[in-house]
Amino acid sequence: AGLFTDKAVISIAGRPTALQYEGIGGLDDQIARVHEMVATPLERPDLFARLGISAPRGILFTGPPGTGKTLLARAVAARTEAAFFHINAPEILSKHYGDSEAALRKVFDAAARQAPAVVFIDEIDAIAPRRDGLSGEKQVERRVVAQLLTLLDGLSDRGRIVVMAATNMPDALDPALRRPGRFDREVTFRPPSHADRCAILGVHLHAAPLDPGVDLDAIAAASHGYVGADLAAVAREAALSALSRSVASAGGEAQ
Ligand code: ATP
């Protein structure tokens, strides 16, 4: 028992809740590749020191929105017991001089303090577009790319940190980011196949009491072009409509 007064300080640890690979449908290859790339650098950095090589630092996830890039990054962090830091790139762009760079530095500093850590930068194209095509008023982006490069280059001194970044426009990124020692590994996420859609529906409906007449295979066949986020929404909407039907048939009381 405790008492919350105006002097109470509540702190929430930076580690993610248990997110398991089993909660991701249809991305077995991506899971295996990313796990292999990050598990050793995060868990056994001493092996790289023994071999005299630098550990991989950056992985670029490419693919359309809603295909599970964030989900996978979080799950890898959870599995390797690394702290997880999420940066939504468009949100840190600030017009105030130096603020965006400071925001980036703050996250990398926090990650260094809590290492092993995964830093995930979503929509990285927003803060790191090709510098050669930037007009004069895009000075913020220019400075942020430079800051990000500095932070990436400084990583091996800082300890067990892996940076993952996601984009659906890899060609719009500044090429300097994709050089060796930076985001030099890439993992592609594609819209799910029929079998993948079945697996994703299975994940989102595993706890639902399904009517025996529900044919997930047929739903997967009818949902060509749906990504994981769409299929999660299908499962949620189905559950909500079952709930409202059951409330209505119980005359206002949920069964
Ligand atoms: P964005 O670029 O918009 O951030 P994203 O690729 O990072 O997209 P997520 O945020 O990982 O997509 O996915 C959104 C939600 O969609 C997840 O929280 C999850 O519920 C569902 N989802 C997406 N892909 C999968 C998948 N492969 N298996 C199970 N659920 C998925």
PDB file of C-alpha atoms in Angstrom, residues 43-237:
ATOM      1  CA  GLU A  43      25.032  -9.640 -25.456  1.00  0.00           C
ATOM      2  CA  ARG A  44      28.705 -10.438 -26.210  1.00  0.00           C
ATOM      3  CA  PRO A  45      30.470  -7.236 -27.336  1.00  0.00           C
ATOM      4  CA  ASP A  46      33.720  -8.715 -25.958  1.00  0.00           C
ATOM      5  CA  LEU A  47      33.797 -11.162 -28.906  1.00  0.00           C
ATOM      6  CA  PHE A  48      34.197  -8.263 -31.348  1.00  0.00           C
ATOM      7  CA  ALA A  49      36.961  -6.785 -29.230  1.00  0.00           C
ATOM      8  CA  ARG A  50      38.765 -10.155 -29.257  1.00  0.00           C
ATOM      9  CA  LEU A  51      38.561 -10.317 -33.049  1.00  0.00           C
ATOM     10  CA  GLY A  52      39.614  -6.692 -33.356  1.00  0.00           C
ATOM     11  CA  ILE A  53      36.605  -5.712 -35.470  1.00  0.00           C
ATOM     12  CA  SER A  54      33.849  -3.232 -34.763  1.00  0.00           C
ATOM     13  CA  ALA A  55      30.369  -4.520 -33.978  1.00  0.00           C
ATOM     14  CA  PRO A  56      27.521  -3.801 -36.427  1.00  0.00           C
ATOM     15  CA  ARG A  57      25.838  -0.576 -35.342  1.00  0.00           C
ATOM     16  CA  GLY A  58      22.988   0.260 -37.665  1.00  0.00           C
ATOM     17  CA  ILE A  59      20.235  -1.678 -39.439  1.00  0.00           C
ATOM     18  CA  LEU A  60      17.870  -0.033 -41.890  1.00  0.00           C
ATOM     19  CA  PHE A  61      14.341  -1.458 -42.114  1.00  0.00           C
ATOM     20  CA  THR A  62      12.662  -0.642 -45.397  1.00  0.00           C
ATOM     21  CA  GLY A  63       9.042  -1.265 -46.328  1.00  0.00           C
ATOM     22  CA  PRO A  64       5.543   0.171 -46.335  1.00  0.00           C
ATOM     23  CA  PRO A  65       3.840   1.446 -43.155  1.00  0.00           C
ATOM     24  CA  GLY A  66       2.154  -1.135 -40.939  1.00  0.00           C
ATOM     25  CA  THR A  67       4.290  -4.112 -41.982  1.00  0.00           C
ATOM     26  CA  GLY A  68       5.707  -4.699 -38.496  1.00  0.00           C
ATOM     27  CA  LYS A  69       8.995  -2.773 -38.456  1.00  0.00           C
ATOM     28  CA  THR A  70       8.405  -1.187 -35.060  1.00  0.00           C
ATOM     29  CA  LEU A  71       6.947  -4.419 -33.725  1.00  0.00           C
ATOM     30  CA  LEU A  72      10.071  -6.365 -34.695  1.00  0.00           C
ATOM     31  CA  ALA A  73      12.447  -3.760 -33.254  1.00  0.00           C
ATOM     32  CA  ARG A  74      10.610  -3.861 -29.917  1.00  0.00           C
ATOM     33  CA  ALA A  75      10.521  -7.659 -29.883  1.00  0.00           C
ATOM     34  CA  VAL A  76      14.263  -7.945 -30.566  1.00  0.00           C
ATOM     35  CA  ALA A  77      14.983  -5.509 -27.741  1.00  0.00           C
ATOM     36  CA  ALA A  78      12.746  -7.505 -25.401  1.00  0.00           C
ATOM     37  CA  ARG A  79      14.292 -10.848 -26.379  1.00  0.00           C
ATOM     38  CA  THR A  80      17.854  -9.573 -25.902  1.00  0.00           C
ATOM     39  CA  GLU A  81      16.839  -7.775 -22.676  1.00  0.00           C
ATOM     40  CA  ALA A  82      17.945  -4.445 -24.092  1.00  0.00           C
ATOM     41  CA  ALA A  83      16.376  -1.111 -23.194  1.00  0.00           C
ATOM     42  CA  PHE A  84      14.287   0.295 -26.044  1.00  0.00           C
ATOM     43  CA  PHE A  85      14.286   3.922 -27.170  1.00  0.00           C
ATOM     44  CA  HIS A  86      11.829   5.051 -29.816  1.00  0.00           C
ATOM     45  CA  ILE A  87      12.395   8.222 -31.821  1.00  0.00           C
ATOM     46  CA  ASN A  88       9.599   9.392 -34.082  1.00  0.00           C
ATOM     47  CA  ALA A  89      11.751  11.384 -36.484  1.00  0.00           C
ATOM     48  CA  PRO A  90       9.203  13.962 -37.698  1.00  0.00           C
ATOM     49  CA  GLU A  91       8.413  14.845 -34.067  1.00  0.00           C
ATOM     50  CA  ILE A  92      11.936  15.879 -33.145  1.00  0.00           C
ATOM     51  CA  LEU A  93      12.287  18.339 -36.017  1.00  0.00           C
ATOM     52  CA  SER A  94      12.234  21.730 -34.347  1.00  0.00           C
ATOM     53  CA  LYS A  95      12.648  25.131 -35.854  1.00  0.00           C
ATOM     54  CA  HIS A  96      14.515  26.363 -32.761  1.00  0.00           C
ATOM     55  CA  TYR A  97      18.221  26.365 -33.430  1.00  0.00           C
ATOM     56  CA  GLY A  98      19.911  23.284 -31.997  1.00  0.00           C
ATOM     57  CA  ASP A  99      16.810  21.701 -30.425  1.00  0.00           C
ATOM     58  CA  SER A 100      16.546  18.772 -32.839  1.00  0.00           C
ATOM     59  CA  GLU A 101      20.210  17.856 -32.467  1.00  0.00           C
ATOM     60  CA  ALA A 102      19.903  18.157 -28.674  1.00  0.00           C
ATOM     61  CA  ALA A 103      16.878  15.846 -28.696  1.00  0.00           C
ATOM     62  CA  LEU A 104      18.846  13.229 -30.631  1.00  0.00           C
ATOM     63  CA  ARG A 105      21.868  13.530 -28.342  1.00  0.00           C
ATOM     64  CA  LYS A 106      19.630  13.144 -25.303  1.00  0.00           C
ATOM     65  CA  VAL A 107      18.254   9.823 -26.531  1.00  0.00           C
ATOM     66  CA  PHE A 108      21.697   8.458 -27.433  1.00  0.00           C
ATOM     67  CA  ASP A 109      23.044   9.550 -24.027  1.00  0.00           C
ATOM     68  CA  ALA A 110      20.171   7.820 -22.237  1.00  0.00           C
ATOM     69  CA  ALA A 111      20.764   4.687 -24.340  1.00  0.00           C
ATOM     70  CA  ALA A 112      24.460   4.713 -23.407  1.00  0.00           C
ATOM     71  CA  ARG A 113      23.538   4.928 -19.733  1.00  0.00           C
ATOM     72  CA  GLN A 114      21.101   2.021 -19.983  1.00  0.00           C
ATOM     73  CA  ALA A 115      23.086  -0.181 -22.403  1.00  0.00           C
ATOM     74  CA  PRO A 116      22.507  -2.764 -23.746  1.00  0.00           C
ATOM     75  CA  ALA A 117      20.023  -0.715 -25.717  1.00  0.00           C
ATOM     76  CA  VAL A 118      18.217  -0.505 -29.022  1.00  0.00           C
ATOM     77  CA  VAL A 119      17.516   2.946 -30.466  1.00  0.00           C
ATOM     78  CA  PHE A 120      14.745   2.826 -33.056  1.00  0.00           C
ATOM     79  CA  ILE A 121      14.310   5.814 -35.396  1.00  0.00           C
ATOM     80  CA  ASP A 122      10.965   5.667 -37.194  1.00  0.00           C
ATOM     81  CA  GLU A 123      10.535   7.565 -40.489  1.00  0.00           C
ATOM     82  CA  ILE A 124      14.219   8.430 -40.589  1.00  0.00           C
ATOM     83  CA  ASP A 125      13.779  10.003 -44.040  1.00  0.00           C
ATOM     84  CA  ALA A 126      12.143  12.975 -42.271  1.00  0.00           C
ATOM     85  CA  ILE A 127      15.368  13.909 -40.492  1.00  0.00           C
ATOM     86  CA  ALA A 128      17.978  12.514 -42.860  1.00  0.00           C
ATOM     87  CA  PRO A 129      17.038  13.359 -46.451  1.00  0.00           C
ATOM     88  CA  ARG A 130      19.698  13.614 -49.163  1.00  0.00           C
ATOM     89  CA  ARG A 131      21.623  16.771 -48.408  1.00  0.00           C
ATOM     90  CA  ASP A 132      22.514  17.525 -52.014  1.00  0.00           C
ATOM     91  CA  GLY A 133      18.878  18.215 -52.954  1.00  0.00           C
ATOM     92  CA  LEU A 134      18.052  20.350 -49.883  1.00  0.00           C
ATOM     93  CA  SER A 135      17.056  23.938 -50.437  1.00  0.00           C
ATOM     94  CA  GLY A 136      18.425  26.807 -48.352  1.00  0.00           C
ATOM     95  CA  GLU A 137      15.546  26.791 -45.858  1.00  0.00           C
ATOM     96  CA  LYS A 138      16.116  23.115 -44.967  1.00  0.00           C
ATOM     97  CA  GLN A 139      19.023  23.950 -42.678  1.00  0.00           C
ATOM     98  CA  VAL A 140      17.508  22.009 -39.761  1.00  0.00           C
ATOM     99  CA  GLU A 141      17.591  18.742 -41.704  1.00  0.00           C
ATOM    100  CA  ARG A 142      21.160  19.448 -42.787  1.00  0.00           C
ATOM    101  CA  ARG A 143      22.293  19.883 -39.184  1.00  0.00           C
ATOM    102  CA  VAL A 144      20.316  16.866 -37.960  1.00  0.00           C
ATOM    103  CA  VAL A 145      21.878  14.549 -40.558  1.00  0.00           C
ATOM    104  CA  ALA A 146      25.317  15.766 -39.517  1.00  0.00           C
ATOM    105  CA  GLN A 147      24.491  15.185 -35.835  1.00  0.00           C
ATOM    106  CA  LEU A 148      23.155  11.700 -36.527  1.00  0.00           C
ATOM    107  CA  LEU A 149      26.320  10.775 -38.422  1.00  0.00           C
ATOM    108  CA  THR A 150      28.447  12.000 -35.524  1.00  0.00           C
ATOM    109  CA  LEU A 151      26.387   9.988 -33.028  1.00  0.00           C
ATOM    110  CA  LEU A 152      26.588   6.843 -35.175  1.00  0.00           C
ATOM    111  CA  ASP A 153      30.343   7.220 -35.615  1.00  0.00           C
ATOM    112  CA  GLY A 154      30.764   7.660 -31.866  1.00  0.00           C
ATOM    113  CA  LEU A 155      28.824   4.519 -31.013  1.00  0.00           C
ATOM    114  CA  SER A 156      31.553   1.921 -30.720  1.00  0.00           C
ATOM    115  CA  ASP A 157      33.140   3.929 -27.904  1.00  0.00           C
ATOM    116  CA  ARG A 158      29.820   4.157 -26.112  1.00  0.00           C
ATOM    117  CA  GLY A 159      29.116   0.488 -25.598  1.00  0.00           C
ATOM    118  CA  ARG A 160      26.397  -1.957 -26.421  1.00  0.00           C
ATOM    119  CA  ILE A 161      23.974   0.032 -28.536  1.00  0.00           C
ATOM    120  CA  VAL A 162      22.354  -0.965 -31.824  1.00  0.00           C
ATOM    121  CA  VAL A 163      20.481   1.605 -33.887  1.00  0.00           C
ATOM    122  CA  MET A 164      17.579   0.533 -36.078  1.00  0.00           C
ATOM    123  CA  ALA A 165      15.889   2.932 -38.436  1.00  0.00           C
ATOM    124  CA  ALA A 166      12.780   2.538 -40.553  1.00  0.00           C
ATOM    125  CA  THR A 167      11.778   4.153 -43.820  1.00  0.00           C
ATOM    126  CA  ASN A 168       9.567   3.466 -46.791  1.00  0.00           C
ATOM    127  CA  MET A 169      11.737   5.700 -48.973  1.00  0.00           C
ATOM    128  CA  PRO A 170      15.304   4.323 -48.719  1.00  0.00           C
ATOM    129  CA  ASP A 171      16.417   6.187 -51.827  1.00  0.00           C
ATOM    130  CA  ALA A 172      15.467   9.523 -50.280  1.00  0.00           C
ATOM    131  CA  LEU A 173      18.025   9.019 -47.492  1.00  0.00           C
ATOM    132  CA  ASP A 174      21.348  10.797 -47.386  1.00  0.00           C
ATOM    133  CA  PRO A 175      23.799   8.259 -48.862  1.00  0.00           C
ATOM    134  CA  ALA A 176      26.333   9.028 -46.109  1.00  0.00           C
ATOM    135  CA  LEU A 177      24.019   7.205 -43.675  1.00  0.00           C
ATOM    136  CA  ARG A 178      24.335   3.956 -45.595  1.00  0.00           C
ATOM    137  CA  ARG A 179      28.131   3.772 -45.595  1.00  0.00           C
ATOM    138  CA  PRO A 180      29.994   0.975 -43.761  1.00  0.00           C
ATOM    139  CA  GLY A 181      29.939   1.444 -40.013  1.00  0.00           C
ATOM    140  CA  ARG A 182      26.609   3.273 -40.144  1.00  0.00           C
ATOM    141  CA  PHE A 183      23.357   1.763 -41.506  1.00  0.00           C
ATOM    142  CA  ASP A 184      25.248  -0.833 -43.474  1.00  0.00           C
ATOM    143  CA  ARG A 185      22.706  -3.633 -43.139  1.00  0.00           C
ATOM    144  CA  GLU A 186      19.238  -3.581 -44.604  1.00  0.00           C
ATOM    145  CA  VAL A 187      16.171  -5.688 -43.958  1.00  0.00           C
ATOM    146  CA  THR A 188      13.203  -5.475 -46.321  1.00  0.00           C
ATOM    147  CA  PHE A 189       9.589  -5.743 -45.185  1.00  0.00           C
ATOM    148  CA  ARG A 190       7.067  -6.530 -47.914  1.00  0.00           C
ATOM    149  CA  PRO A 191       3.264  -6.576 -47.800  1.00  0.00           C
ATOM    150  CA  PRO A 192       2.387 -10.034 -46.439  1.00  0.00           C
ATOM    151  CA  SER A 193       1.661 -13.029 -48.697  1.00  0.00           C
ATOM    152  CA  HIS A 194      -1.456 -15.153 -48.301  1.00  0.00           C
ATOM    153  CA  ALA A 195       0.305 -17.493 -45.843  1.00  0.00           C
ATOM    154  CA  ASP A 196       1.717 -14.506 -43.933  1.00  0.00           C
ATOM    155  CA  ARG A 197      -1.743 -12.932 -43.668  1.00  0.00           C
ATOM    156  CA  CYS A 198      -3.061 -16.221 -42.240  1.00  0.00           C
ATOM    157  CA  ALA A 199      -0.274 -16.204 -39.660  1.00  0.00           C
ATOM    158  CA  ILE A 200      -0.912 -12.550 -38.727  1.00  0.00           C
ATOM    159  CA  LEU A 201      -4.665 -13.169 -38.338  1.00  0.00           C
ATOM    160  CA  GLY A 202      -3.804 -16.207 -36.195  1.00  0.00           C
ATOM    161  CA  VAL A 203      -1.650 -14.027 -33.939  1.00  0.00           C
ATOM    162  CA  HIS A 204      -4.325 -11.382 -33.467  1.00  0.00           C
ATOM    163  CA  LEU A 205      -7.156 -13.869 -32.941  1.00  0.00           C
ATOM    164  CA  HIS A 206      -5.340 -16.462 -30.851  1.00  0.00           C
ATOM    165  CA  ALA A 207      -7.242 -15.536 -27.697  1.00  0.00           C
ATOM    166  CA  ALA A 208     -10.604 -14.947 -29.402  1.00  0.00           C
ATOM    167  CA  PRO A 209     -13.353 -17.575 -29.025  1.00  0.00           C
ATOM    168  CA  LEU A 210     -13.832 -18.082 -32.775  1.00  0.00           C
ATOM    169  CA  ASP A 211     -17.003 -19.552 -34.247  1.00  0.00           C
ATOM    170  CA  PRO A 212     -16.084 -22.909 -35.866  1.00  0.00           C
ATOM    171  CA  GLY A 213     -17.417 -21.506 -39.150  1.00  0.00           C
ATOM    172  CA  VAL A 214     -14.713 -18.814 -39.299  1.00  0.00           C
ATOM    173  CA  ASP A 215     -12.309 -19.609 -42.136  1.00  0.00           C
ATOM    174  CA  LEU A 216      -9.083 -17.651 -41.628  1.00  0.00           C
ATOM    175  CA  ASP A 217      -7.733 -18.961 -44.911  1.00  0.00           C
ATOM    176  CA  ALA A 218     -10.675 -17.430 -46.799  1.00  0.00           C
ATOM    177  CA  ILE A 219     -10.271 -14.116 -44.946  1.00  0.00           C
ATOM    178  CA  ALA A 220      -6.564 -14.098 -45.823  1.00  0.00           C
ATOM    179  CA  ALA A 221      -7.467 -14.771 -49.473  1.00  0.00           C
ATOM    180  CA  ALA A 222      -9.926 -11.870 -49.467  1.00  0.00           C
ATOM    181  CA  SER A 223      -7.502  -9.416 -47.881  1.00  0.00           C
ATOM    182  CA  HIS A 224      -4.856  -9.163 -50.582  1.00  0.00           C
ATOM    183  CA  GLY A 225      -2.926  -5.927 -50.099  1.00  0.00           C
ATOM    184  CA  TYR A 226      -3.666  -5.673 -46.373  1.00  0.00           C
ATOM    185  CA  VAL A 227      -0.596  -5.185 -44.183  1.00  0.00           C
ATOM    186  CA  GLY A 228      -0.226  -6.359 -40.574  1.00  0.00           C
ATOM    187  CA  ALA A 229      -1.734  -3.169 -39.169  1.00  0.00           C
ATOM    188  CA  ASP A 230      -4.817  -3.591 -41.398  1.00  0.00           C
ATOM    189  CA  LEU A 231      -5.246  -7.218 -40.318  1.00  0.00           C
ATOM    190  CA  ALA A 232      -4.923  -6.224 -36.656  1.00  0.00           C
ATOM    191  CA  ALA A 233      -7.722  -3.724 -37.313  1.00  0.00           C
ATOM    192  CA  VAL A 234      -9.877  -6.432 -38.965  1.00  0.00           C
ATOM    193  CA  ALA A 235      -9.490  -8.643 -35.874  1.00  0.00           C
ATOM    194  CA  ARG A 236     -10.286  -5.736 -33.545  1.00  0.00           C
ATOM    195  CA  GLU A 237     -13.365  -4.649 -35.530  1.00  0.00           C
TER     196      GLU A 237
END
